[in-house]
Structures are given as structure tokens and as C-alpha cells.
mmCIF file of C-alpha atoms and ligand atoms in Angstrom:
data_model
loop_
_atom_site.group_PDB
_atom_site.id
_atom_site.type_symbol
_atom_site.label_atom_id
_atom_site.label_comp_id
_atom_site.label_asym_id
_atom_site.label_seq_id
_atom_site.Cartn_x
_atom_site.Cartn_y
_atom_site.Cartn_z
ATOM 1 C CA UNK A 355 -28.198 92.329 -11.405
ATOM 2 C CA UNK A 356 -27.488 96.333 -11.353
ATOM 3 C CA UNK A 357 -28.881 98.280 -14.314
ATOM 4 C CA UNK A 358 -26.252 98.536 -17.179
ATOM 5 C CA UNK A 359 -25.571 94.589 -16.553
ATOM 6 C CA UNK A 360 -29.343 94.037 -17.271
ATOM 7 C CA UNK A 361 -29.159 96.914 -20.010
ATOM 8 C CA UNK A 362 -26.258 95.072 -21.859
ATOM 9 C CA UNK A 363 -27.943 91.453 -21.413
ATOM 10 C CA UNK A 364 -31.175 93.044 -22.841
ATOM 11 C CA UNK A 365 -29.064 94.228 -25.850
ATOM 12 C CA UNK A 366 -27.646 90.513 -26.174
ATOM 13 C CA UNK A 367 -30.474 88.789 -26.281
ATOM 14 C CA UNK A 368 -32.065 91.499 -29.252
ATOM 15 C CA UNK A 369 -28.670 90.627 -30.929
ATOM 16 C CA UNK A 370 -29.422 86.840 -30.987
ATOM 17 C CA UNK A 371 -32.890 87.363 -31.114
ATOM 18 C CA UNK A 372 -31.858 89.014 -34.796
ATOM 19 C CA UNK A 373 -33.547 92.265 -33.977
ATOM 20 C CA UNK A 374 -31.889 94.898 -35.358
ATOM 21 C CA UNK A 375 -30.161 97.298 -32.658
ATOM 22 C CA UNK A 376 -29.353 100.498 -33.755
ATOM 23 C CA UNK A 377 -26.163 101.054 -33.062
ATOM 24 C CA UNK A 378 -24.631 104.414 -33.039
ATOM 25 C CA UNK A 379 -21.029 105.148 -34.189
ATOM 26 C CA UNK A 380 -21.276 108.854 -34.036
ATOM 27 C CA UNK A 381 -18.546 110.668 -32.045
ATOM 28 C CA UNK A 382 -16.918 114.152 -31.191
ATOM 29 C CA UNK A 383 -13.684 115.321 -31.700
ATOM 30 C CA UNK A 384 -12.348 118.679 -30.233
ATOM 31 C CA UNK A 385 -16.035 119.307 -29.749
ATOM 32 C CA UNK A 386 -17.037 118.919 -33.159
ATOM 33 C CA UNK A 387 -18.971 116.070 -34.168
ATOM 34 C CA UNK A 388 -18.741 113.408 -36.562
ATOM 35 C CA UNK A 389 -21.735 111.051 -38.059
ATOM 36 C CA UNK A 390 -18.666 108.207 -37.040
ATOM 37 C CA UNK A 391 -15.882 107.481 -35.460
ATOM 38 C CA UNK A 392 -13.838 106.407 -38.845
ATOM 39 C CA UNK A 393 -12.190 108.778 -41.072
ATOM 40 C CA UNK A 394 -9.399 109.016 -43.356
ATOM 41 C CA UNK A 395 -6.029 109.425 -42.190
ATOM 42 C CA UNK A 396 -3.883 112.631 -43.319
ATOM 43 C CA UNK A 397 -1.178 111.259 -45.858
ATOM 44 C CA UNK A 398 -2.550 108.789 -48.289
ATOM 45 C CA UNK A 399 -4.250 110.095 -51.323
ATOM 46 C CA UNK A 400 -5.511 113.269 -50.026
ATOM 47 C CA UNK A 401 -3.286 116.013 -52.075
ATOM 48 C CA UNK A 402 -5.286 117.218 -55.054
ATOM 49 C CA UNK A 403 -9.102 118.427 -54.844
ATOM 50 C CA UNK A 404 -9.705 115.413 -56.873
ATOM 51 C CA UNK A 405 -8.524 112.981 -54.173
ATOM 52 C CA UNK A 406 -9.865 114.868 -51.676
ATOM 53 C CA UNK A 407 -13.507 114.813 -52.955
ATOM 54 C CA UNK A 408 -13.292 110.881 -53.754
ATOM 55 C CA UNK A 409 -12.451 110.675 -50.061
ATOM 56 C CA UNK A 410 -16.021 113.403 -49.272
ATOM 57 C CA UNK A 411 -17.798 111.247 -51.537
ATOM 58 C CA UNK A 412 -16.795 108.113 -49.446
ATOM 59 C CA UNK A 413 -18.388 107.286 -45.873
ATOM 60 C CA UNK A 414 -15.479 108.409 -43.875
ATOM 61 C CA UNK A 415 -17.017 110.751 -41.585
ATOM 62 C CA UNK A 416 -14.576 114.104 -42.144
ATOM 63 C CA UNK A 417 -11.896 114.713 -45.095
ATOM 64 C CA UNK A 418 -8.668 115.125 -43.152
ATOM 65 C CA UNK A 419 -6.170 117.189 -46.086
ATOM 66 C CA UNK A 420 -2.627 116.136 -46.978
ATOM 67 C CA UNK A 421 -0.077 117.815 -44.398
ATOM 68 C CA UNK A 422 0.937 121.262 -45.555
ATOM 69 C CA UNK A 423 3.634 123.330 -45.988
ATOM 70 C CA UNK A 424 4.084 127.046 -47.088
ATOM 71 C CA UNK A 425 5.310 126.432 -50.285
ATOM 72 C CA UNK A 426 4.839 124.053 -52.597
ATOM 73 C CA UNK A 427 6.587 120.637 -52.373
ATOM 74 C CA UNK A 428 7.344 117.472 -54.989
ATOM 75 C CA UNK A 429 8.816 115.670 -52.478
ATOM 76 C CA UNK A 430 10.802 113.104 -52.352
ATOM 77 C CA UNK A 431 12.211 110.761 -55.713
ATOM 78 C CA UNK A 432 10.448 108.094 -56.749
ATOM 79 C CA UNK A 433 9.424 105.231 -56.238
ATOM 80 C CA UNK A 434 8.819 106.821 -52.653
ATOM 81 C CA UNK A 435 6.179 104.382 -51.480
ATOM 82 C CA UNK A 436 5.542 100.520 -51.731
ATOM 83 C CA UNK A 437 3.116 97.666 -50.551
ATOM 84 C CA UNK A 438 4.589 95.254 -48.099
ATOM 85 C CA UNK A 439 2.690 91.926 -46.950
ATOM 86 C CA UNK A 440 1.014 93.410 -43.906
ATOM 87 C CA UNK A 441 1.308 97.195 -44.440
ATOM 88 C CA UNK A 442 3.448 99.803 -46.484
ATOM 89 C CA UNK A 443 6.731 101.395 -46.380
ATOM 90 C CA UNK A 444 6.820 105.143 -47.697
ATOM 91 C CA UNK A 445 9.192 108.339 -47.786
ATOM 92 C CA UNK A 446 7.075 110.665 -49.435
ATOM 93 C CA UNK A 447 9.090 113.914 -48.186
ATOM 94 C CA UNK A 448 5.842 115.871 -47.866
ATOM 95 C CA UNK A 449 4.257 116.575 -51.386
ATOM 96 C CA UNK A 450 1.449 119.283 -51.294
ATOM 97 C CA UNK A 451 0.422 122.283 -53.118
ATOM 98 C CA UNK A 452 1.285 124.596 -50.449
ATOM 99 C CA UNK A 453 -1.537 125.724 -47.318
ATOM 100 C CA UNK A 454 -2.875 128.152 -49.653
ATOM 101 C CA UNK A 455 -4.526 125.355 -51.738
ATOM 102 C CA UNK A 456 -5.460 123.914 -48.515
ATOM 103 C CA UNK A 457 -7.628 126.717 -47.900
ATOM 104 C CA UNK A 458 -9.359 126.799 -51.077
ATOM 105 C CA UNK A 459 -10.043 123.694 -50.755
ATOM 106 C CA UNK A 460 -11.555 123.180 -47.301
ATOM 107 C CA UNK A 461 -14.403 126.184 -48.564
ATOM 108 C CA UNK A 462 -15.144 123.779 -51.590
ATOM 109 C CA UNK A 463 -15.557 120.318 -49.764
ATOM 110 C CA UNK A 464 -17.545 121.947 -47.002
ATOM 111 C CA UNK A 465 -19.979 123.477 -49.227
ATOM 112 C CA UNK A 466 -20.102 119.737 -51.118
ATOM 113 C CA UNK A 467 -19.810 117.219 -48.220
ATOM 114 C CA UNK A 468 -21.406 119.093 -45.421
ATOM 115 C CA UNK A 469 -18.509 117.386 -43.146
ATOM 116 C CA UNK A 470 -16.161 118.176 -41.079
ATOM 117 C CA UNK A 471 -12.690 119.132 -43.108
ATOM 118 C CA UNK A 472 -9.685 118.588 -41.094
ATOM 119 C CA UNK A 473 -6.303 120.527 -42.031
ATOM 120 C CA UNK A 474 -3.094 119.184 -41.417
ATOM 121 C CA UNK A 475 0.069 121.702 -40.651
ATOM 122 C CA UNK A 476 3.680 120.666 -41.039
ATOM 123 C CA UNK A 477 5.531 123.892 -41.147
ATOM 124 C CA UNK A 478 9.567 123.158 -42.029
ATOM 125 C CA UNK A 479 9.747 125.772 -39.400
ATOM 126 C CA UNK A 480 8.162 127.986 -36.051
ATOM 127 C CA UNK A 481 7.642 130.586 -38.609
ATOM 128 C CA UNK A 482 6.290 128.705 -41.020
ATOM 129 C CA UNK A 483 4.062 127.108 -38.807
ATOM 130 C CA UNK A 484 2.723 130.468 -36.907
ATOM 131 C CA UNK A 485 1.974 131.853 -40.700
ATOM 132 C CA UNK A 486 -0.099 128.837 -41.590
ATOM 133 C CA UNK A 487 -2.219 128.233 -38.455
ATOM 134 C CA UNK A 488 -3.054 132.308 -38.508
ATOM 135 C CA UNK A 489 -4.118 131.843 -42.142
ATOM 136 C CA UNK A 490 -6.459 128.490 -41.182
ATOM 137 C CA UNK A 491 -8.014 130.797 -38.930
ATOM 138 C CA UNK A 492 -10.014 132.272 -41.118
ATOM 139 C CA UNK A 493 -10.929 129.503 -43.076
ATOM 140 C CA UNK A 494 -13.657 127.184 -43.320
ATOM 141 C CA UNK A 495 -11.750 123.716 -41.833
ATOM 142 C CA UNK A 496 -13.448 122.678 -38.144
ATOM 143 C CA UNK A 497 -10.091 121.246 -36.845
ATOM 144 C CA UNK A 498 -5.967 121.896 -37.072
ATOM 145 C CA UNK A 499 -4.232 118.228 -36.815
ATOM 146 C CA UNK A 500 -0.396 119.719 -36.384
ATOM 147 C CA UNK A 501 1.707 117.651 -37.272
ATOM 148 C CA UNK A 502 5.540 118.668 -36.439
ATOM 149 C CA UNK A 503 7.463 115.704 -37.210
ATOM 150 C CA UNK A 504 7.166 113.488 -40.723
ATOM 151 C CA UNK A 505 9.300 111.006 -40.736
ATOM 152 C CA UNK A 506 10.524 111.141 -44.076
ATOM 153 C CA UNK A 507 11.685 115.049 -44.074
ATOM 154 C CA UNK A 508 15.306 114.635 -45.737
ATOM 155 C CA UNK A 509 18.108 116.322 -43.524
ATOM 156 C CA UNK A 510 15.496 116.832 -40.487
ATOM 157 C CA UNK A 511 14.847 115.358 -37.235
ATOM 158 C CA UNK A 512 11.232 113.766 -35.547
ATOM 159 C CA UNK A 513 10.212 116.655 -33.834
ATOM 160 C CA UNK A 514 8.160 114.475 -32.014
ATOM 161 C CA UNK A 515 11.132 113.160 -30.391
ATOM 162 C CA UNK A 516 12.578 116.281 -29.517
ATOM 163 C CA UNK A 517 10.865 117.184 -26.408
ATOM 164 C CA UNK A 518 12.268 121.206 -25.902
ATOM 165 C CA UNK A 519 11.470 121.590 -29.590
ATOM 166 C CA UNK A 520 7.722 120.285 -29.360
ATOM 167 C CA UNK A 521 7.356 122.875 -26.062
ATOM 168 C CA UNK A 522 8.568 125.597 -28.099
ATOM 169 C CA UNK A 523 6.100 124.878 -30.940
ATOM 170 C CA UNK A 524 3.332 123.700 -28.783
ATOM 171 C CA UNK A 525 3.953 127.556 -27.086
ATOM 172 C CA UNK A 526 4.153 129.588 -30.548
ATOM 173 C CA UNK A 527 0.986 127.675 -32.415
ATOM 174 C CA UNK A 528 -1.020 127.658 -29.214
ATOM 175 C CA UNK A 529 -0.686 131.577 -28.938
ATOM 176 C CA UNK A 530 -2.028 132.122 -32.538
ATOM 177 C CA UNK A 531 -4.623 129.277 -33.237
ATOM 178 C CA UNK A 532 -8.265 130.229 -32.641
ATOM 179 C CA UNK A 533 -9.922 126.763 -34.486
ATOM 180 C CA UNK A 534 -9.607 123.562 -32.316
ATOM 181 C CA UNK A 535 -6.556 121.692 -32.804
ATOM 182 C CA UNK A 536 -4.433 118.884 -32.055
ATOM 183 C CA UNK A 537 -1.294 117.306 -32.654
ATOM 184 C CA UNK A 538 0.054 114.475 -34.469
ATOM 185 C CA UNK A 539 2.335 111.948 -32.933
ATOM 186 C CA UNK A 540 5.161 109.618 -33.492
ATOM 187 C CA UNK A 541 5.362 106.268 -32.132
ATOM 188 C CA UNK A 542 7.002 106.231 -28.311
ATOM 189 C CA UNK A 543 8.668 103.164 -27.138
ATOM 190 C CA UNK A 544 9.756 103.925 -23.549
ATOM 191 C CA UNK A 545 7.465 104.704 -21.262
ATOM 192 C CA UNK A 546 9.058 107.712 -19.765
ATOM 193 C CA UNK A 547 9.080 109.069 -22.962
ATOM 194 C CA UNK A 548 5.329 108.941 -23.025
ATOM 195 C CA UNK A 549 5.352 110.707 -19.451
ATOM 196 C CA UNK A 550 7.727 113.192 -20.838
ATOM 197 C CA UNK A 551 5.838 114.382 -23.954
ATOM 198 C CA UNK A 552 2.533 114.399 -22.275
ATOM 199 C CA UNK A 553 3.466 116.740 -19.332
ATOM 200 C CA UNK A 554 4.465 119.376 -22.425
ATOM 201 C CA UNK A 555 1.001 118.707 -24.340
ATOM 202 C CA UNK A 556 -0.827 119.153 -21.141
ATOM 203 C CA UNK A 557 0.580 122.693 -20.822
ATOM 204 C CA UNK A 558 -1.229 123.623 -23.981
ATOM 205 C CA UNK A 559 -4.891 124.039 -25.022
ATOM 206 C CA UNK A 560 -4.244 121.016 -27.592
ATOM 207 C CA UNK A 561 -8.006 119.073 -27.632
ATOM 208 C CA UNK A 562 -6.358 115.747 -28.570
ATOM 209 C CA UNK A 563 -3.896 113.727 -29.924
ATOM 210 C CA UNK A 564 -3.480 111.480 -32.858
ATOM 211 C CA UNK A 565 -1.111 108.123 -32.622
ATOM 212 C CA UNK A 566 0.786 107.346 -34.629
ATOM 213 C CA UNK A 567 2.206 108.744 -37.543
ATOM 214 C CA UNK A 568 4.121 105.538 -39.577
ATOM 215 C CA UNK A 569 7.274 104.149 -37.485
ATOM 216 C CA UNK A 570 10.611 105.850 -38.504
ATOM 217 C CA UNK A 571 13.093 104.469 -40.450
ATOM 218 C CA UNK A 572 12.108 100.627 -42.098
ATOM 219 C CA UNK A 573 13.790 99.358 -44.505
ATOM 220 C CA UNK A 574 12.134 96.580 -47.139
ATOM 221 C CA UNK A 575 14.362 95.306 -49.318
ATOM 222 C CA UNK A 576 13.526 93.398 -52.572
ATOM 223 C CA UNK A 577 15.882 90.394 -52.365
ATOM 224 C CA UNK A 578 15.909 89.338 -55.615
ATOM 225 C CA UNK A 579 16.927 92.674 -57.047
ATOM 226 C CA UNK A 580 18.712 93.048 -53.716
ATOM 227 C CA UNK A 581 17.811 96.925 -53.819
ATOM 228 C CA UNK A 582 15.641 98.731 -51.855
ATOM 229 C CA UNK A 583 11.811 98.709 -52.490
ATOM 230 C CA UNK A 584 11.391 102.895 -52.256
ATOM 231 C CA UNK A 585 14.695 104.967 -53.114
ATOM 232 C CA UNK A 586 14.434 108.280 -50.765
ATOM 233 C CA UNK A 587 17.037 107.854 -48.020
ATOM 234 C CA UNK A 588 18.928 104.685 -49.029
ATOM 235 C CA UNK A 589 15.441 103.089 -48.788
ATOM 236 C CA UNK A 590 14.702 104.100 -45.165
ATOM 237 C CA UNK A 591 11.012 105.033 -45.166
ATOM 238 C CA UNK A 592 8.005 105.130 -42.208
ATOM 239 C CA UNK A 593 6.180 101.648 -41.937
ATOM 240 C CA UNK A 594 2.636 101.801 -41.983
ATOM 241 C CA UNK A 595 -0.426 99.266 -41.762
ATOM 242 C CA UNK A 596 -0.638 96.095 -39.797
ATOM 243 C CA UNK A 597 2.669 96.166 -38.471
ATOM 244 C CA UNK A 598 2.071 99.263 -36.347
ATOM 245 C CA UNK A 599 -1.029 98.184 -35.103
ATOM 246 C CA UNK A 600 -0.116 96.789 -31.621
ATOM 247 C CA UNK A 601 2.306 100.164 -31.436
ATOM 248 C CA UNK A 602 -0.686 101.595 -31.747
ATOM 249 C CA UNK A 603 -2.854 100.132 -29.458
ATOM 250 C CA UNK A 604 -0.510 100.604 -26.752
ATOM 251 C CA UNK A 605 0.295 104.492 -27.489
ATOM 252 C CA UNK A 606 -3.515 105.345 -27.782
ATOM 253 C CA UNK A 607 -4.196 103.519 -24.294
ATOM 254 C CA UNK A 608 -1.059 105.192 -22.220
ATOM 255 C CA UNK A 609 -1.933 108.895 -23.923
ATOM 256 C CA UNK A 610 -5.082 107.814 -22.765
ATOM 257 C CA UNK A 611 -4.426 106.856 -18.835
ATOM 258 C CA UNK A 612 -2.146 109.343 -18.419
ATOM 259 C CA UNK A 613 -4.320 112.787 -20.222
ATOM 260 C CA UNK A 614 -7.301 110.906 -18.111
ATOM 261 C CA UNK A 615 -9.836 111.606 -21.353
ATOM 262 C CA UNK A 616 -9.274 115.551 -20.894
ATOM 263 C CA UNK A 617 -7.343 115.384 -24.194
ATOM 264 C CA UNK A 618 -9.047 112.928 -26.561
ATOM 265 C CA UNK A 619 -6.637 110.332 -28.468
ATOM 266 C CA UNK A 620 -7.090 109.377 -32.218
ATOM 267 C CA UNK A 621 -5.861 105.888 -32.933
ATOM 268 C CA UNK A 622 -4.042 105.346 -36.433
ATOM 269 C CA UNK A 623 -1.813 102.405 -37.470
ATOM 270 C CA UNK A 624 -3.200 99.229 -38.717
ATOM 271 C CA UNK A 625 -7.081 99.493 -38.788
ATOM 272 C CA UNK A 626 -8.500 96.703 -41.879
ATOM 273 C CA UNK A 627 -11.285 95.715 -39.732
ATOM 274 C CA UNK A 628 -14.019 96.662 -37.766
ATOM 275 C CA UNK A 629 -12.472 94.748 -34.898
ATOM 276 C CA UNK A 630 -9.288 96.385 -35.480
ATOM 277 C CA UNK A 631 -11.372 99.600 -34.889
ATOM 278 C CA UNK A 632 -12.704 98.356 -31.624
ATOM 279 C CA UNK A 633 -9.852 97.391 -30.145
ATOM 280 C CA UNK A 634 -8.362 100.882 -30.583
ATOM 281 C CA UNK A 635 -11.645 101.956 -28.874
ATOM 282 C CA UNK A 636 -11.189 99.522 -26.198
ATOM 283 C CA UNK A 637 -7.812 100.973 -25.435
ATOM 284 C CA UNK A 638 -9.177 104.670 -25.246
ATOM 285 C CA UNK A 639 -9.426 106.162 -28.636
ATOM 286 C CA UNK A 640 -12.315 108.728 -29.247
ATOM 287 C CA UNK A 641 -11.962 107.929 -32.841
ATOM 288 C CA UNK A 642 -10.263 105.881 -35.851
ATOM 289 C CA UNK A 643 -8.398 106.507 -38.989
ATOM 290 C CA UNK A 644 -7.752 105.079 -41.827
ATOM 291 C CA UNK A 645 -4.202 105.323 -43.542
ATOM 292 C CA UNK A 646 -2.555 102.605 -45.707
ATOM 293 C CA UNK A 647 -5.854 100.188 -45.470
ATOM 294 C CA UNK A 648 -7.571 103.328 -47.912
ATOM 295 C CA UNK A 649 -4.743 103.261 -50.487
ATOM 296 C CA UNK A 650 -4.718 99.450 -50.409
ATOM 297 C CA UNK A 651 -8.332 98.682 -50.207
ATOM 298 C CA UNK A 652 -10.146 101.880 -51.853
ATOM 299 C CA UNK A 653 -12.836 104.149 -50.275
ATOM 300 C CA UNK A 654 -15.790 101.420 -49.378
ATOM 301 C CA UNK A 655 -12.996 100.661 -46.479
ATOM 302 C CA UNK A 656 -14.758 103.231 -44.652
ATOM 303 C CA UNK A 657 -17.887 101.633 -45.200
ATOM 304 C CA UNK A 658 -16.745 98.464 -44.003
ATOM 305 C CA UNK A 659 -14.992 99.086 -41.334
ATOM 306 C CA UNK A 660 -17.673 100.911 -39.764
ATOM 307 C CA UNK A 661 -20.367 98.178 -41.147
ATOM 308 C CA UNK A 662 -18.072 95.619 -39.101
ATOM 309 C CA UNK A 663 -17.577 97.878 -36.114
ATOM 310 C CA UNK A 664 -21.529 98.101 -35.636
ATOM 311 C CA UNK A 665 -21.855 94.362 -36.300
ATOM 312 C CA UNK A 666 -18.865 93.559 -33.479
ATOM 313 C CA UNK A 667 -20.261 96.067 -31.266
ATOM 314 C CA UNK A 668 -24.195 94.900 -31.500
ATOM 315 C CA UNK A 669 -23.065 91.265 -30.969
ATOM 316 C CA UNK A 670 -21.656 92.237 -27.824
ATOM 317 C CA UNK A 671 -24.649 94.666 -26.731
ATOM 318 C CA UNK A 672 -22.819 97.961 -27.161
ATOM 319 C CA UNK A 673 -25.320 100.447 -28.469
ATOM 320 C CA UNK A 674 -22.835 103.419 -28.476
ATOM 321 C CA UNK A 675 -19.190 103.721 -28.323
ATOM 322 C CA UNK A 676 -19.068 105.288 -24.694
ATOM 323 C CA UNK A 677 -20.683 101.731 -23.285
ATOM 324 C CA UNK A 678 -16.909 100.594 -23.950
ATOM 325 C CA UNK A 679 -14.537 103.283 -24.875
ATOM 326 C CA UNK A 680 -11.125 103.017 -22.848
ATOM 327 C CA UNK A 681 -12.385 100.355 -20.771
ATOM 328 C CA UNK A 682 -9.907 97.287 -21.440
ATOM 329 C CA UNK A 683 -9.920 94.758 -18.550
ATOM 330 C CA UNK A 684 -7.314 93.735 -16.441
ATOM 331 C CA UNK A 685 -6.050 90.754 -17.019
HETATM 332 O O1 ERO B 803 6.583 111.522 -46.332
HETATM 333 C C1 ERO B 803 5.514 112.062 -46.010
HETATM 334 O O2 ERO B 803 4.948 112.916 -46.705
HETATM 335 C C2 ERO B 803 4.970 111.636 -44.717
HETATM 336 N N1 ERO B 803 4.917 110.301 -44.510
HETATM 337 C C3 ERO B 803 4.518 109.790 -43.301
HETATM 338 O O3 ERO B 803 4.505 108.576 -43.116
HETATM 339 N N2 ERO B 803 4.130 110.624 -42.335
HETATM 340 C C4 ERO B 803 4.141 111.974 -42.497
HETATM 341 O O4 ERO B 803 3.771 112.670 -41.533
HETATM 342 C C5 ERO B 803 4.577 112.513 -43.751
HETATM 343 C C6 ERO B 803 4.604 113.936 -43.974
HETATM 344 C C7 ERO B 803 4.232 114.878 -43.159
#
């Protein structure tokens, strides 16, 4: 039997023996490291200081901020977001109190958390966007999660989706960022797609990728009222939670194969359990968020997820995530 075989059956047997492994969920993103592998999500809850320091008082392992804009934004009419069975629907349109807020912010929860503080950009334009990463530059956030393309913008496109238009950001941010950053997603379908928008990321020094923002355009309709359930855009919104998940899983693991781990992959989209988590390790991710699970379940999510993740992995004699990361089995 070759080493890590006896390694792993050693770690087996001290799981059914009911010795207690230690397991370690720590990870690093963009070179900065985080106690674990499961934070929250940018989008749900994460606005005001307020929400933002319930989320640095919970166990998720960095405070990702609410996606920002230069100005100030309500955002959408409400009701702009909506529990379904397995998930959510939402068309926020962006609220946030502008990236100067942002800023402020990131010094406070730093100084309070002593964790990593993730900002997330969403310029309405290049401009916008080159004004905002300069300004994160000299602030104290470890990481710049861009994210080009919400959804839910009235009267504007998926960036994400718009392959010359992600270049020509990609080339404009890259030039003026000086804090590690990386870039937020929308779900692919067809695999060329994938091909397509990874040969543009590789031509920039983005550290890794997040999949996937909610899917585009759902529609949940409540049919006794027969109305929509959220009433931006006729009641088109992005769908979130468990029905993303396996869109998930299968954008994290071809971002995955095809950047070869030199740009690191985020999974987001569906994660309730710590099995949920693994699988989106399996598959390639470097680490896990947590999106419409925290606004449905509250902030000991974290906790759990990462209390079941340790149990799942010790059970199968992982000690550490790289004993499994990206390494799903053929069939
Ligand atoms: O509507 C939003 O604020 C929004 N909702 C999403 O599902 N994803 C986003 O990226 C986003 C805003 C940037």
C-alpha cells in the first residue's frame, strides 16, 4: 500500500476509532488566508455597518461587503426579493451606500474582526469602475471581488456575457488595481462559452474567480394571486439557493480544469450543508460562500456548515482540504 493510501486508512480507522482528528478547514485566497474555507457571499444582508458586523461577529471566515457603486443607490421597488421552496428569487437593482461607505467601513471591521474584509465593485461604468478600484487601493480591504454584471441592473446587460466588454474592463481595472482581486461570474451554459471567457481572464492578473452570481431572469409566480412574487422587471429576478447548486458545481469544476488551479475558483450557489460544501471542493473550489442559505438560516450557518464539512471530511480521513480539493473521480 503506497503512503497517502496508508495515511488516509490511518485517518479512517482514528475516525471510527472516535478519536478526534483535527481537521483543518483553513484556506488561502489570492494569497491571503482565511481561518476557513466558508464565508459569506457578497449580496445578502451585507449593506449597512450593522449587517456587516453581525456577519464579523459570525464564524464566516472574512466579511465580503455589499457590491458598490459610486453613488448611492435604493435600488430597485419593492418587494424585490422572495423565498422560494429550494432557494430565492431577487431583483435588488444594487442598493448600497456608495464605495465611499465601503471604505469606512472595511477600516472599522478590520480593526474589530481581525479578518479578512472583502470589497465588492460594480461600477455602472469603465469610469466608474477605474475611480473605485484606485480609491480601494488605499484602503484597508485584503481583496477586490469585481463584479461587472448583476443581474438585476434595470435597462443593462450581463456583462458577464458580453465577452469584448469583460476584455475591455478586465484591461482598464487590471491597469489600476494594486490589492489582489478577482472577478465575479455569471452562470455559463455552453461550454465554449466557458472556453471563451476564460482565455480573456487568463490575459489578466485576476487571482481567482467566483461562480456564480444568481441565474438571470426567473420568474416565481404566486398562483393564487396570479402575480408575480417580487415586482422589479415584470417579476424577472436572479434565482438563488438550491436550484443553482448543480450550475454551480459544474462552473467551479470547468473554471477549474481549464485555469489548471493558477486562478483559484470560489464556488457560490446552493451551499446548506457541509456536504454541499464538499462537493464544491471536490469539483475544484479553493473556497465556499454562503448567499441565500445566510438570509434564510441566520449567521450560525457558517458555523454549521463548516462543523458538517469537518465531520464529512474526518469520516472520510481528509485532514485538510488539499487531500481532496478538485479531485472528482471519473466515473
Ligand atoms: O440586485 C442585486 O443587487 C444583485 N442581485 C444578484 O443576484 N446579484 C448581483 O450581483 C446583484 C448586484 C450586483
Amino acid at each position: 500500500m503506497c503512503n497517502s493510501l496508508a495515511h488516509a486508512e490511518d485517518s479512517k480507522n482514528d475516525a471510527k476509532n472516535g478519536s478526534k482528528m483535527k481537521i483543518d478547514l483553513s484556506t488561502k485566497i489570492a494569497g491571503v488566508k482565511l481561518e476557513t474555507c466558508v464565508f459569506n457571499a457578497s449580496g445578502p444582508a451585507d449593506v449597512t455597518l450593522e449587517e456587516l458586523e453581525v456577519i464579523g461577529k459570525s464564524k464566516s471566515s472574512a466579511v465580503t461587503m455589499k457590491s458598490c457603486t459610486l453613488e448611492p443607490r435604493v435600488g430597485n421597488p419593492e418587494p424585490r426579493y422572495a423565498d422560494l421552496e429550494y432557494g430565492s428569487i431577487n431583483s435588488m437593482g444594487l442598493p448600497n451606500l456608495g464605495y465611499k461607505a465601503y471604505i469606512k467601513f472595511a477600516r472599522v471591521l478590520k480593526k474589530k474582526f481581525k479578518k479578512p474584509v472583502i470589497a465588492s465593485i460594480s461600477g455602472m461604468t469603465l469610469e466608474d469602475n477605474v475611480i473605485m478600484f484606485k480609491a480601494f487601493n488605499n484602503s484597508a480591504v485584503d481583496i477586490i471581488e469585481f463584479n461587472p454584471g448583476s443581474p438585476n441592473t434595470i435597462g443593462k446587460p450581463i456583462i458577464g456575457y458580453d465577452f469584448e466588454e469583460m476584455d475591455r474592463l478586465l484591461d482598464a481595472v487590471s491597469k489600476v488595481c494594486k490589492k489582489p482581486f478577482g472577478v465575479k461570474l455569471p452562470a455559463y451554459f455552453d461550454l465554449v462559452h466557458f472556453e471563451q471567457i476564460a482565455g480573456v481572464i487568463k490575459k489578466y492578473p485576476v487571482k481567482f474567480v467566483t461562480c456564480i452570481n444568481s441565474i438571470g431572469n426567473g420568474l416565481a409566480i404566486n398562483p393564487y394571486t396570479e402575480k408575480p412574487l417580487i415586482k422589479p422587471k415584470g417579476g424577472l429576478g436572479g434565482i438563488g439557493g438550491g436550484y443553482t447548486k448543480y450550475t454551480t458545481l459544474a462552473n467551479v469544476r470547468r473554471f477549474y480544469e481549464l485555469f489548471e488551479d493558477k486562478i483559484q475558483v470560489i464556488g457560490v450557489g446552493g451551499v446548506y450543508t457541509g456536504i454541499d460544501a464538499f462537493e464544491l471542493i471536490l469539483a475544484g473550489a479553493s473556497a465556499v460562500q454562503i448567499g441565500t442559505a445566510y438570509l434564510q438560516k441566520g449567521p450560525y450557518i457558517f458555523e454549521q456548515v463548516q462543523n458538517e464539512l469537518g465531520d464529512f471530511m474526518a469520516n472520510k480521513g481528509y485532514k485538510k482540504l488539499s487531500d481532496f480539493r478538485g479531485q472528482l473521480k471519473p466515473l
